[in-house]
DNA sequence: AACACATGGGTCC
DNA sequence: TGGACCCCCTGTGT
């Protein structure tokens, strides 16, 4: 958050339901059932069109088919036994959309391109009448269809209890500290938190002090020089009493002027801590209730139901940041796939100054995307944010990190690398240098723009390659890494693939990350 | 290879 | 208000 001495922005975090989810029913076989009258040639055509293999007669018994198909298989075998073409068994592979369960079309990946269900509103802009591929907000588009079966079974797990009492989940809450010029010198702290970290703030006025907020309900401060840590706040002093009472800390920010630490939990309460005395100040204030959206508050007058303004959003707001220089603008990221800019915090905040359609809506399981200002940009226009939907990049589905001009909505740059096949929800720009740290569930990458020398060298190498191998032979990767050798210098991974031509940034170093970052 | 699982949010009743 | 149910591009671990 920006320099917020007078007004404090707090985004809402809705209360967790904590409810038990039922195990998903098996899909309706009736819908998947194919009438057995279609000819075998049709079957083959259809199967080919949907990218499925059609088993040879001799291999059909061993062919791995879905239950519904098996049924058809059996029915067809019974019905056509000794009839027509002797021994010929047809396999029905009628297209069933995994999204809307209707037949005749399919949604999912076709190669590196995701095909939307046409029955649904656009996945990107949420408007009906078109899909992502034809969305006017889409940058690039390609076509294809392939089924991508996926199972999503929901069960309730008191993972806090698991980790606290049984100690089973040991990897959660691991804190890693890297020096970005010496990444091999990673330091990990496994005893600071035992649940995921939701916020980390370094106190610039007190160099080397790191504050961390976690779903374990605690705030800790760690001296990065000495490695010494101490707890500041524990919202669950009585331990685990079920999910309905367990408090998790999502929001945290420092007010260095006043030596304050502001903490927000999952129930909508805001807590104040004194940085020096490390004690709580006053009583927690309930500043959000379920259904409320983003609000601005004056920290001097923090009472329930007295916000300075309500910033209207269509859905849950993942983040809101004051602009880094003046603090006069606010940048919000909302689950309705829109980034909003509010130009004057003391002006009319009835509606945003601009709305930029951008893919960051996600189902579950991901750290929420948060568009952040570039702290170096004195014009307060550039923002960085990871993109959810993938881009077909030379046959590989990659999730770029976008640099957006928030004054125009224009995409200034998209950072991709064949080594980053995961979504990158967490992105931090260096406060002084042209460096981006991007995190995913798998890794942390440090990016910087290529120097002219590096670009020249790369062009030279590319030309040499084309001269030696020719420029037209590209190996199909089908969304996965291939093993083609490359000119990468660090050899900690055997999975290297093609260089991203469009990428104007280069990966200089990397390290292994843990869970959500 | 084929799951099981993480536990957030919207909607409906 | 709360529980049941559903949900579109995940990623990891077993």
PDB file of C-alpha atoms (C1' of nucleotides) in Angstrom, chain A residues 13-14 16 21 155 157 159 364, chain B residues 3-10:
ATOM      1  CA  UNK A  13     -12.317 -10.431   3.072  1.00  0.00           C
ATOM      2  CA  UNK A  14     -15.454 -12.303   3.431  1.00  0.00           C
ATOM      3  CA  UNK A  16     -15.171 -18.120   5.497  1.00  0.00           C
ATOM      4  CA  UNK A  21     -18.663 -29.750   0.756  1.00  0.00           C
ATOM      5  CA  UNK A 155     -13.920 -32.659   1.221  1.00  0.00           C
ATOM      6  CA  UNK A 157     -10.324 -30.884   6.185  1.00  0.00           C
ATOM      7  CA  UNK A 159      -5.987 -28.572   8.117  1.00  0.00           C
ATOM      8  CA  UNK A 364      -9.997 -21.776  -6.181  1.00  0.00           C
TER       9      UNK A 364
ATOM     10  C1'  DC B   3      -6.639 -39.795  -8.495  1.00  0.00           C
ATOM     11  C1'  DA B   4      -7.020 -36.942  -4.008  1.00  0.00           C
ATOM     12  C1'  DC B   5      -6.684 -32.699  -2.156  1.00  0.00           C
ATOM     13  C1'  DA B   6      -6.296 -27.500  -1.038  1.00  0.00           C
ATOM     14  C1'  DT B   7     -11.131 -24.678   1.642  1.00  0.00           C
ATOM     15  C1'  DG B   8     -12.986 -19.480  -1.616  1.00  0.00           C
ATOM     16  C1'  DG B   9     -16.986 -17.550  -3.286  1.00  0.00           C
ATOM     17  C1'  DG B  10     -21.575 -17.297  -5.447  1.00  0.00           C
TER      18       DG B  10
END
